[in-house]
PDB file of C-alpha atoms in Angstrom:
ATOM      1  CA  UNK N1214     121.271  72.167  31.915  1.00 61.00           C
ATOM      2  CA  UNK N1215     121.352  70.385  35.069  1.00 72.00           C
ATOM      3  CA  UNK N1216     118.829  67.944  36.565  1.00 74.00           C
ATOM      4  CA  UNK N1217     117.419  69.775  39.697  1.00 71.00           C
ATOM      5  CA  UNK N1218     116.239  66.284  41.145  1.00 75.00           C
ATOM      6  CA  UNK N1219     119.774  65.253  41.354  1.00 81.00           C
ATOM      7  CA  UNK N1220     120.692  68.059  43.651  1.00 85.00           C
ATOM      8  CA  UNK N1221     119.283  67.580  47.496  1.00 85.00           C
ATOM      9  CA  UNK N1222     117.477  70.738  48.521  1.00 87.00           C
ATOM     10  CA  UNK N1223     116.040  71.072  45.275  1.00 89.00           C
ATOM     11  CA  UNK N1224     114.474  67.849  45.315  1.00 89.00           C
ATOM     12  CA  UNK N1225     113.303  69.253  48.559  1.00 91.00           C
ATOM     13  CA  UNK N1226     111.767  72.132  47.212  1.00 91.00           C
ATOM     14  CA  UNK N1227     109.378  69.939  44.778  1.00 90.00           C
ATOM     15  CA  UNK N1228     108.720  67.506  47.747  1.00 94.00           C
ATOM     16  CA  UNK N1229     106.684  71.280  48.992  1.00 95.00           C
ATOM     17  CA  UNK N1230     105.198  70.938  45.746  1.00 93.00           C
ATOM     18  CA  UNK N1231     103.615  67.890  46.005  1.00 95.00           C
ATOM     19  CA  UNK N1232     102.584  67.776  49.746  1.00 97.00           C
ATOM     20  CA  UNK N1233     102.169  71.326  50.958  1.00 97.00           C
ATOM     21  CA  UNK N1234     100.651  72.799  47.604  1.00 96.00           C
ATOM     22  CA  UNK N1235      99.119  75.642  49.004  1.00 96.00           C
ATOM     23  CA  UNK N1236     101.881  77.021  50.791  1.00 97.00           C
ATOM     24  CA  UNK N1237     104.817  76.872  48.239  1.00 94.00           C
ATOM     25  CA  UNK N1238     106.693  80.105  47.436  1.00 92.00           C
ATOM     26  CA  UNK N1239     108.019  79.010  44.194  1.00 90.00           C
ATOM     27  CA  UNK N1240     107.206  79.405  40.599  1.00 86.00           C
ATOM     28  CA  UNK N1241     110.759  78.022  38.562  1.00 84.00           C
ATOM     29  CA  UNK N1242     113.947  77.309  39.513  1.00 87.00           C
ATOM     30  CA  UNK N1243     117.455  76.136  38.115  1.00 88.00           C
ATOM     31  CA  UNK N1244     120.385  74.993  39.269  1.00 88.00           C
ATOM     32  CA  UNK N1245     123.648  76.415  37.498  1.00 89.00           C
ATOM     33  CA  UNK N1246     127.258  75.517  38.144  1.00 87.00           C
ATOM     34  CA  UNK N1247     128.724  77.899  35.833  1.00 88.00           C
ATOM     35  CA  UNK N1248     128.768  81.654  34.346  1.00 88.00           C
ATOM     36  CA  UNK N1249     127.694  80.079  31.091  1.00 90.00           C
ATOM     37  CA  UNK N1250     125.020  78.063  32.660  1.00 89.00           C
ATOM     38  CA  UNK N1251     123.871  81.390  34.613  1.00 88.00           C
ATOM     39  CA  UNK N1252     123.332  83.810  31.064  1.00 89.00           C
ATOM     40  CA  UNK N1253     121.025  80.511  29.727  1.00 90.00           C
ATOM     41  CA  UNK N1254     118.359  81.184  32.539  1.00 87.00           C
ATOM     42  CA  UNK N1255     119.433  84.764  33.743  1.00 85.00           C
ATOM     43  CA  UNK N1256     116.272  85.932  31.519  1.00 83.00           C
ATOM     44  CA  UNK N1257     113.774  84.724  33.298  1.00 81.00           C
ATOM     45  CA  UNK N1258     114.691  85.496  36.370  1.00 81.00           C
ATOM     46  CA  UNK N1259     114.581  89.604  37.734  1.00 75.00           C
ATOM     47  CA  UNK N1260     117.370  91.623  40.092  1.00 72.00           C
ATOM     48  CA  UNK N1261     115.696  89.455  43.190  1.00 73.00           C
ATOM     49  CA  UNK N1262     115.175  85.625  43.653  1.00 78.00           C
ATOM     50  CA  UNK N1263     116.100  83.176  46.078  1.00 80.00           C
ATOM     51  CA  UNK N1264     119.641  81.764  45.401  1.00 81.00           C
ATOM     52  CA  UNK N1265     120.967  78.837  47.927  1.00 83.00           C
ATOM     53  CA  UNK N1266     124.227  76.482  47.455  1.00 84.00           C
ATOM     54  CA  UNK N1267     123.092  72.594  47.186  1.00 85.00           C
ATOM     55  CA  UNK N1268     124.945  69.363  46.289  1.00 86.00           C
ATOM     56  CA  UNK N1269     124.094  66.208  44.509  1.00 84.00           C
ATOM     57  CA  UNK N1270     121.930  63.697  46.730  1.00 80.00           C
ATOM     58  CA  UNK N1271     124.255  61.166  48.517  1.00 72.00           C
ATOM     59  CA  UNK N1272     127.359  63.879  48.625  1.00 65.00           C
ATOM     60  CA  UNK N1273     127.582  62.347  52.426  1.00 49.00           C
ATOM     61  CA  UNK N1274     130.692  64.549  53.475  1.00 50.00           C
ATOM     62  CA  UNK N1275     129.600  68.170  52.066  1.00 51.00           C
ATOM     63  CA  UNK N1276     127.865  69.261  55.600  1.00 48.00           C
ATOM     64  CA  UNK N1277     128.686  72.450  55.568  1.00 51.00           C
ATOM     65  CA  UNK N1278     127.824  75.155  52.709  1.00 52.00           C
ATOM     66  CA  UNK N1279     130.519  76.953  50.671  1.00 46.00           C
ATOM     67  CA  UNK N1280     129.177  80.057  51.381  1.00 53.00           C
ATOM     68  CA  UNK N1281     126.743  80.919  54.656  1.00 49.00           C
ATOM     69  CA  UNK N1282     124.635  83.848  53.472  1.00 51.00           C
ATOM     70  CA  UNK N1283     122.835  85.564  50.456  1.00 57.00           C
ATOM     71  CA  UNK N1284     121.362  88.394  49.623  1.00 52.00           C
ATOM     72  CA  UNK N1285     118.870  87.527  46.917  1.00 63.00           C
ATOM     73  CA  UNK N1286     120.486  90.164  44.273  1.00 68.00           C
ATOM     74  CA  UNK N1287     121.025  89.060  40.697  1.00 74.00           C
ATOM     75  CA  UNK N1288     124.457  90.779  40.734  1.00 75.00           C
ATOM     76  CA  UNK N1289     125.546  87.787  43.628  1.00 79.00           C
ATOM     77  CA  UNK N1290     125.320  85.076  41.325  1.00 85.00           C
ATOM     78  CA  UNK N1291     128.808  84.913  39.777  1.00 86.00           C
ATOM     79  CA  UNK N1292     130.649  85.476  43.277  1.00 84.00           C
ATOM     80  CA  UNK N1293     128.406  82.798  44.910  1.00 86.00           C
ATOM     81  CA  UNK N1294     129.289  80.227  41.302  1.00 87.00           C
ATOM     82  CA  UNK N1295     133.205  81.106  41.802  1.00 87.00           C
ATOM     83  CA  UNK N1296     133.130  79.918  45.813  1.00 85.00           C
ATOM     84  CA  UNK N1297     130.781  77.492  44.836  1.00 85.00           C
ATOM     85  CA  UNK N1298     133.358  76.105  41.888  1.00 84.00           C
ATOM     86  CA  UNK N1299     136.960  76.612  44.475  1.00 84.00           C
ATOM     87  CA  UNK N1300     135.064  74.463  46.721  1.00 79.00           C
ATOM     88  CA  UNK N1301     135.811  71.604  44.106  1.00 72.00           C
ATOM     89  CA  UNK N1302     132.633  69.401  45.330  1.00 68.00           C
ATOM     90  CA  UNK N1303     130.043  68.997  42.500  1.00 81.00           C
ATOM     91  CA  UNK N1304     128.263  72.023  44.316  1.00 86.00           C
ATOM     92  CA  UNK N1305     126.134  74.380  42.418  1.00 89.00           C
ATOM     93  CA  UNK N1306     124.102  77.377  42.993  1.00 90.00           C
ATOM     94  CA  UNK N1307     120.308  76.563  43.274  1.00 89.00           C
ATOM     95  CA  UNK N1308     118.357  79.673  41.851  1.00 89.00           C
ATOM     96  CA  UNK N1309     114.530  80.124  42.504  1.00 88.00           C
ATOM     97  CA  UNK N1310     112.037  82.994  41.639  1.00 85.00           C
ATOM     98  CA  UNK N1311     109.535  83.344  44.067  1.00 87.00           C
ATOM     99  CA  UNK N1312     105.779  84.214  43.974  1.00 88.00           C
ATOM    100  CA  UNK N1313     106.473  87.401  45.240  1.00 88.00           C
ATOM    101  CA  UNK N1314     109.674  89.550  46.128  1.00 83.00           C
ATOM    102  CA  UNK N1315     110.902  88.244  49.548  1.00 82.00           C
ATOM    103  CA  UNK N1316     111.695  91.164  51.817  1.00 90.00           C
ATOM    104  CA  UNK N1317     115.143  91.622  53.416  1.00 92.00           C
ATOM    105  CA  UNK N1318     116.254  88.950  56.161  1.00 94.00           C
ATOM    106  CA  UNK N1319     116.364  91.336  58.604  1.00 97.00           C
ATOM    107  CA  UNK N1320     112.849  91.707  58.160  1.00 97.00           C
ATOM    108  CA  UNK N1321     111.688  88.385  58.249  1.00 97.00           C
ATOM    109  CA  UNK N1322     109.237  87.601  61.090  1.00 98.00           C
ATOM    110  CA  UNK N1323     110.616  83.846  61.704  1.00 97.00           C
ATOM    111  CA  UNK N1324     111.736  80.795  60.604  1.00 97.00           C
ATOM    112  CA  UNK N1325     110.817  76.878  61.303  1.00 98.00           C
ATOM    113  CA  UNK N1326     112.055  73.660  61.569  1.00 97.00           C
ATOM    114  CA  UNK N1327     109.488  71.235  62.264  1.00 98.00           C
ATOM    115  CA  UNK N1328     110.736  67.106  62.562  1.00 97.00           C
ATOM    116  CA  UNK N1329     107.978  64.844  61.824  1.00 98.00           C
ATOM    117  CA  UNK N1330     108.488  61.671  63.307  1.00 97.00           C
ATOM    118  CA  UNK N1331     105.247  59.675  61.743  1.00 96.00           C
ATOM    119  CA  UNK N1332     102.571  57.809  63.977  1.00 96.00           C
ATOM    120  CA  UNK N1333     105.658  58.991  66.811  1.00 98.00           C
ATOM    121  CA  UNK N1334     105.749  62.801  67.783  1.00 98.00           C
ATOM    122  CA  UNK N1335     107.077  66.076  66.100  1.00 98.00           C
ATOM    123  CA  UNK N1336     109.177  68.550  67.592  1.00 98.00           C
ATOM    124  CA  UNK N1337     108.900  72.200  66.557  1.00 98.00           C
ATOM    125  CA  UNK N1338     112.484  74.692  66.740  1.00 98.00           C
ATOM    126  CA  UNK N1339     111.463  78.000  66.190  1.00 98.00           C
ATOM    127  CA  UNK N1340     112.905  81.916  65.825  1.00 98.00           C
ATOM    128  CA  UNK N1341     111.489  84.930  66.109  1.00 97.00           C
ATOM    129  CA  UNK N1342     111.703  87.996  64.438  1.00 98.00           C
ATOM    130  CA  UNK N1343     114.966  89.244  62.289  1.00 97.00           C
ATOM    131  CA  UNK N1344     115.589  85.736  62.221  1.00 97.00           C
ATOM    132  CA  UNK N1345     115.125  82.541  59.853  1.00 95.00           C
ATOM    133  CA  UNK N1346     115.741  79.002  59.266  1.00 92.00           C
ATOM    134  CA  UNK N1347     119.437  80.087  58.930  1.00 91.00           C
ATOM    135  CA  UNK N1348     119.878  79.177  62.691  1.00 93.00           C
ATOM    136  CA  UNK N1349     118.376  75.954  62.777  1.00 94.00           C
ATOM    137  CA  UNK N1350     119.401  74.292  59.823  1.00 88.00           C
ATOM    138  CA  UNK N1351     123.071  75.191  60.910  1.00 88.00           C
ATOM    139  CA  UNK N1352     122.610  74.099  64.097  1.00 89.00           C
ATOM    140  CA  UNK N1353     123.131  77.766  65.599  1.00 92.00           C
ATOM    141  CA  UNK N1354     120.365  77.856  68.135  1.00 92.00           C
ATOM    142  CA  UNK N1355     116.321  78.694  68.277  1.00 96.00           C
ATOM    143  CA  UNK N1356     114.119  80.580  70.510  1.00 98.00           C
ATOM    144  CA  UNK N1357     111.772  77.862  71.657  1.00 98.00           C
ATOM    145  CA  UNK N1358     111.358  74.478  71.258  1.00 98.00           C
ATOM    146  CA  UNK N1359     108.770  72.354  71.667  1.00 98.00           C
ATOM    147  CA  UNK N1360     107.585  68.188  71.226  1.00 98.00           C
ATOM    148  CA  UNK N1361     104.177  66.897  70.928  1.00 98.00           C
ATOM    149  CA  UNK N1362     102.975  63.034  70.641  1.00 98.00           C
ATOM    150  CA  UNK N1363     101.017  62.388  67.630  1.00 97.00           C
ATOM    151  CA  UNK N1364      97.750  61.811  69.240  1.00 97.00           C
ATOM    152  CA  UNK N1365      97.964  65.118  71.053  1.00 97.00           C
ATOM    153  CA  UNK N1366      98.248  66.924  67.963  1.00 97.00           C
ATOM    154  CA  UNK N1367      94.905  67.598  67.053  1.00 96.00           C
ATOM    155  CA  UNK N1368      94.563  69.259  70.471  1.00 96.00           C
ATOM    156  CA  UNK N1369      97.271  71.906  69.821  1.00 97.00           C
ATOM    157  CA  UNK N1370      96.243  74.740  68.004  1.00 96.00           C
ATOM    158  CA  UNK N1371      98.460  77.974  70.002  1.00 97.00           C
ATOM    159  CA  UNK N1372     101.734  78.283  72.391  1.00 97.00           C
ATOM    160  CA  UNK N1373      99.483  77.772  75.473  1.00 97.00           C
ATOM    161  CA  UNK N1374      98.688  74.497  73.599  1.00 97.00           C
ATOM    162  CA  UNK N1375     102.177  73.369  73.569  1.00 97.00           C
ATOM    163  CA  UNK N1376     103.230  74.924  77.067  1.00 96.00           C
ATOM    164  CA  UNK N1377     100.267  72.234  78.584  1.00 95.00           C
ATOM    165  CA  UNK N1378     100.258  69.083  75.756  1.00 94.00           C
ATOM    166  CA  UNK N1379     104.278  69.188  75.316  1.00 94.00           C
ATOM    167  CA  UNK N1380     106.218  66.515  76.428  1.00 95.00           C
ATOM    168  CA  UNK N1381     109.404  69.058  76.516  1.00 95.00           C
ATOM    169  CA  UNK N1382     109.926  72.403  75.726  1.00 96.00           C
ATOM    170  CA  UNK N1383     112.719  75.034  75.874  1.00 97.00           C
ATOM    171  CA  UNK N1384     113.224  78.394  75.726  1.00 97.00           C
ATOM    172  CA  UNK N1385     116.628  80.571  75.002  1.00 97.00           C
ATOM    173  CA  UNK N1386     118.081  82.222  77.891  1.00 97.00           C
ATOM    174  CA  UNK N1387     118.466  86.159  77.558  1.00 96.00           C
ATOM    175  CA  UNK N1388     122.546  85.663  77.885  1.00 97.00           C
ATOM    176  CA  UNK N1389     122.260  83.024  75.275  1.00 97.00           C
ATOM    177  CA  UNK N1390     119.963  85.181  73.055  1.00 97.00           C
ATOM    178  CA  UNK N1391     122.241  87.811  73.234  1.00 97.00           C
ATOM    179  CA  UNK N1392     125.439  85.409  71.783  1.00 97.00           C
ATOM    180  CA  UNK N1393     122.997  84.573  69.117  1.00 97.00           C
ATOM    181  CA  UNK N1394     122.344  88.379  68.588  1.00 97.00           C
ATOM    182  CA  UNK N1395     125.777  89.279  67.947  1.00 97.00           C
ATOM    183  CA  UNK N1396     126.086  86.682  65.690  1.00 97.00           C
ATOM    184  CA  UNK N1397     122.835  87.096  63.525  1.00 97.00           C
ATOM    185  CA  UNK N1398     124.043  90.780  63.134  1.00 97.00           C
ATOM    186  CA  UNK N1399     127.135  89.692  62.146  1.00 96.00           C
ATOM    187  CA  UNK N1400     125.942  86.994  59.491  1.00 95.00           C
ATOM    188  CA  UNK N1401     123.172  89.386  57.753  1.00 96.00           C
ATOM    189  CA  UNK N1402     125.822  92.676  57.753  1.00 95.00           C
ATOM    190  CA  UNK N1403     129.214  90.577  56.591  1.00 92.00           C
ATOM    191  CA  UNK N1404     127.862  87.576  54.795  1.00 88.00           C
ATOM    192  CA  UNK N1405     124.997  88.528  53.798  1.00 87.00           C
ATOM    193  CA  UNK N1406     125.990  92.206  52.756  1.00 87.00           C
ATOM    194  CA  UNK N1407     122.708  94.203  54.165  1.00 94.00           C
ATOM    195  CA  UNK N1408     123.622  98.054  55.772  1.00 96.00           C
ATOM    196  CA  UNK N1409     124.933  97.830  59.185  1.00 97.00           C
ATOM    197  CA  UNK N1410     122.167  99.905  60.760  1.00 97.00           C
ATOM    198  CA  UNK N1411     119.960  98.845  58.769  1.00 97.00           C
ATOM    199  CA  UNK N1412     120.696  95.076  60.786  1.00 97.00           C
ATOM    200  CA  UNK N1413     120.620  96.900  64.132  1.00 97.00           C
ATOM    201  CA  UNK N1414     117.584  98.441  64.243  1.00 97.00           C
ATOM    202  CA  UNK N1415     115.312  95.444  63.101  1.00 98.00           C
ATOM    203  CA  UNK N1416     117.423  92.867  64.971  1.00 98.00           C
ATOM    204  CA  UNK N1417     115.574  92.323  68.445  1.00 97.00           C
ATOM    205  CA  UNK N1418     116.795  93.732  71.473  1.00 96.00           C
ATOM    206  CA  UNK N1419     115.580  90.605  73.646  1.00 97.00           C
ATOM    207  CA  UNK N1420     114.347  87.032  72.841  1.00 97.00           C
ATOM    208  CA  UNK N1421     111.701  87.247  69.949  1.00 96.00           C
ATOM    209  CA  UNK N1422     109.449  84.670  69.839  1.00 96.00           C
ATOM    210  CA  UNK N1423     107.445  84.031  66.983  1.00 96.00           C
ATOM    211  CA  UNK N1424     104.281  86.085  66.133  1.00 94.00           C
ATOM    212  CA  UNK N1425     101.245  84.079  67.812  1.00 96.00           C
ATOM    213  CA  UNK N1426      99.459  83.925  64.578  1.00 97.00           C
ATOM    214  CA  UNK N1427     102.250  82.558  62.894  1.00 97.00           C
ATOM    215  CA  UNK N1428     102.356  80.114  65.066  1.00 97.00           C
ATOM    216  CA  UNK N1429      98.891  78.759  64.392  1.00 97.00           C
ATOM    217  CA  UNK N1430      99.331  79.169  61.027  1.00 98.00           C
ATOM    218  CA  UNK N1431     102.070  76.648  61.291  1.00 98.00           C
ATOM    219  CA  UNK N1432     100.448  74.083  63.615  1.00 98.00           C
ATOM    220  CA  UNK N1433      97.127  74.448  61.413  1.00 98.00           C
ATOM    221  CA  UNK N1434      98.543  74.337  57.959  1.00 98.00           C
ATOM    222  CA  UNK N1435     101.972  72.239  58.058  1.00 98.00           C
ATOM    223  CA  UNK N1436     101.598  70.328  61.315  1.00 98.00           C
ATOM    224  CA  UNK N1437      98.098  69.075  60.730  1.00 98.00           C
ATOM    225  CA  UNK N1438      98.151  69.295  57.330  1.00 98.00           C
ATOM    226  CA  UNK N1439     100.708  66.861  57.318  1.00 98.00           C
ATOM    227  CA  UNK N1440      99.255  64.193  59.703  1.00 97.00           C
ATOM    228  CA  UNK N1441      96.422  64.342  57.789  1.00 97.00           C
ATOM    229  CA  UNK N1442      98.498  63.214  54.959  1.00 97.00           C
ATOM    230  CA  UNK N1443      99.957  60.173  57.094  1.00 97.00           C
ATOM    231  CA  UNK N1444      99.520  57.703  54.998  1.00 97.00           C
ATOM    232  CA  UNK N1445     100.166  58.589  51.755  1.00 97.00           C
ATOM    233  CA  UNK N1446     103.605  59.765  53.158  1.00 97.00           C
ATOM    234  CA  UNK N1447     104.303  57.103  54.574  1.00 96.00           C
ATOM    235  CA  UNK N1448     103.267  54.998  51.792  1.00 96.00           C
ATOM    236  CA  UNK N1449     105.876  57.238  49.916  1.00 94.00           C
ATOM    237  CA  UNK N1450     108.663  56.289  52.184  1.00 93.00           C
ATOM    238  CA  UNK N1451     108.978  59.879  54.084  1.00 94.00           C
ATOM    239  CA  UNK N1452     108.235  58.539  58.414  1.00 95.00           C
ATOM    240  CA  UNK N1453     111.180  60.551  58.998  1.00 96.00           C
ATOM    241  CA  UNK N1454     111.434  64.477  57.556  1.00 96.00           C
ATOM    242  CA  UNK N1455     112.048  67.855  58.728  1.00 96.00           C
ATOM    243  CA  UNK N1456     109.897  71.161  57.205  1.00 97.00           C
ATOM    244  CA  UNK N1457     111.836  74.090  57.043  1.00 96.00           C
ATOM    245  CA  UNK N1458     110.956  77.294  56.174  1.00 95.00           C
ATOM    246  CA  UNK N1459     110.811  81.512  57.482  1.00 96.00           C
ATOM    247  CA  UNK N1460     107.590  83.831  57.736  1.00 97.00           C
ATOM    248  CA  UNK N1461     107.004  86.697  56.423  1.00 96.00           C
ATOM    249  CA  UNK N1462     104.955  89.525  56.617  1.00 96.00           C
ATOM    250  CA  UNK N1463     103.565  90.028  52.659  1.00 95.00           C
ATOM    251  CA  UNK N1464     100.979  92.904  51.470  1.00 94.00           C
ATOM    252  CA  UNK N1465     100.196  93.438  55.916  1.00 94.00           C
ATOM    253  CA  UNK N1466      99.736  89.505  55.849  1.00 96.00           C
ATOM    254  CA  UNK N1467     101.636  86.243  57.416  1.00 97.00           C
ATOM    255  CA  UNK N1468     102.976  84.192  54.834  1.00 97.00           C
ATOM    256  CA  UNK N1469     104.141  80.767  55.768  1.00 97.00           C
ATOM    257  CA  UNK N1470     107.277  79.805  53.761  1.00 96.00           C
ATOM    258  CA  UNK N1471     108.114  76.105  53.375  1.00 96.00           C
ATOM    259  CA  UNK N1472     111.056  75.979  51.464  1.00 92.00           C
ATOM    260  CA  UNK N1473     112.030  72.586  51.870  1.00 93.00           C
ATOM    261  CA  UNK N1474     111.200  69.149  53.219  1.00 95.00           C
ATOM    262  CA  UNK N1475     114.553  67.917  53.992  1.00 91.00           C
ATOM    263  CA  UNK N1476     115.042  63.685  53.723  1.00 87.00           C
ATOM    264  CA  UNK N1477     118.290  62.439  55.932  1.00 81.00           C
ATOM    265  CA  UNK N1478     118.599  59.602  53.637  1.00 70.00           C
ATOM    266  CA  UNK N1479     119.728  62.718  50.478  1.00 62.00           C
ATOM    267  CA  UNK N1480     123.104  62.885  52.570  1.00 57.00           C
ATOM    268  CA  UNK N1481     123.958  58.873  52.459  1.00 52.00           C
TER     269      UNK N1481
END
C-alpha cells in the first residue's frame, strides 16, 4: 500500500492530528490508486466515508482536482479511481472513515478557511449553511470575510468582535450570492449526485452566514487554540498555514470539522 505522508492533503489530515487533537474527525484512512488497492482496505471501511482526490507533495502543476465533488458512498470509489487514473498524474483517491457518519452536503451548516499568518494576523473566509469548504478551497467565493492582527485576537470571541477589531472585512452581495447559489446547486445535484429537490430546499434562499455559535466555536477552539500553540509551530516550521474544514450539526450539536491544515510549500 501507499504511503499516505507522501500524498499532500493527507499529510494534512495528520498535521489535525497532532495540533488540533480534540477536534479531528478521523479514525483511519488510506490512500488507493487502484481497484486492487481498493478490495485490500474496502473491509474496514462501511457504505459511507469521506473520499477526496490528492497528489504526491511537490506535484507543483496538479491545481486543479480530477474530479470536483463526492458523495461519500462506497459504491463511488471505482468511478472516482478510473478519473483519477485517465488523469495520468500520480493522483489517487484519499479514503477516510470518520468518527461518525457525516450528513449530506446539503446539510452541512458551514465551512472554513482560516490563514494563519504567525506573530502577523489571520484572516477568516467563511460560508454558511448548505455550503462547505468546497468554495473556498477552489477559490469560488465565501460569505464573509474577515482579518484580525495577532494581538487583537484574544479580544475576539463573536462576529460583533470582528465587525469592531477587524482590520477588513467583506460580505457577499445578494446578486453575487445568488451566482454562487446556482452554482452550489449545480455542483451538489450533477457532481456530487444528491436528489435535485432534495438540493433546493436546503440550499439558502439568501446569503447564509454562519451559525453564531459556530462561529465562536471556531475563534475559541482553532483560532486561539492555535496561537496558543505559537511556538511550537513555529518551531516546527508551519508561520504560514491555512485550516480548513465544514460544520456540522451532529446528535442536535455543532461539530467543528478540521479536515486539513494545508502547507503552500506541499505544492513546490
Amino acid at each position: 500500500m501507499k504511503n499516505v505522508m507522501n500524498y499532500g492533503k493527507a499529510r494534512g489530515m495528520a498535521l489535525v492530528k497532532e495540533y488540533l487533537p480534540q477536534l479531528n474527525p478521523f479514525q483511519c484512512m488510506d490512500v488507493v490508486g487502484t481497484l486492487e488497492e481498493w478490495e485490500q482496505v474496502k473491509g474496514q471501511y462501511g457504505s459511507t466515508m469521506i473520499h477526496r482526490i490528492d497528489y504526491p507533495i511537490g506535484h507543483a502543476q496538479v491545481r486543479q482536482n480530477a474530479v470536483q465533488g463526492t458523495n461519500g458512498l462506497v459504491e463511488s470509489i471505482p468511478e472516482l479511481i478510473a478519473r483519477v487514473q485517465a488523469q495520468g498524474n500520480s493522483g489517487v483517491v484519499l479514503i477516510s472513515q470518520t468518527v461518525f457518519p457525516p450528513p449530506p452536503r446539503y446539510l452541512y451548516l458551514g465551512g472554513f478557511n482560516i490563514l494563519f499568518r504567525m506573530g502577523a494576523e489571520v484572516a477568516l473566509e467563511l460560508v454558511g449553511k448548505a455550503f462547505d469548504g468546497h468554495e473556498l478551497t477552489q477559490g469560488l467565493g465565501y460569505h464573509e470575510r474577515y482579518v484580525i492582527n495577532w494581538d487583537d485576537i484574544p479580544f475576539v470571541t463573536s462576529r460583533a468582535d470582528l465587525v469592531r477589531e477587524g482590520t477588513a472585512k467583506v460580505w457577499t452581495t445578494a446578486e453575487d450570492y445568488q451566482h454562487q447559489r446556482r452554482a452550489r446547486v449545480r455542483f451538489l445535484a450533477e457532481e456530487c449526485h444528491f436528489p435535485l429537490e432534495k438540493v433546493e430546499a436546503n440550499v439558502p434562499e439568501s446569503v447564509p452566514l454562519l451559525n453564531n455559535e459556530a462561529l465562536r466555536l471556531l475563534l475559541e477552539d482553532i483560532v486561539m487554540e492555535l496561537r496558543g500553540q505559537q511556538s511550537v509551530l513555529e518551531h516546527n516550521g508551519l508561520t504560514l498555514f491555512c485550516v480548513q474544514g465544514n460544520v456540522v450539526e451532529h446528535e442536535g450539536q455543532i461539530v467543528i470539522q478540521p479536515w486539513e491544515i494545508f502547507r503552500p510549500e506541499r505544492w513546490y
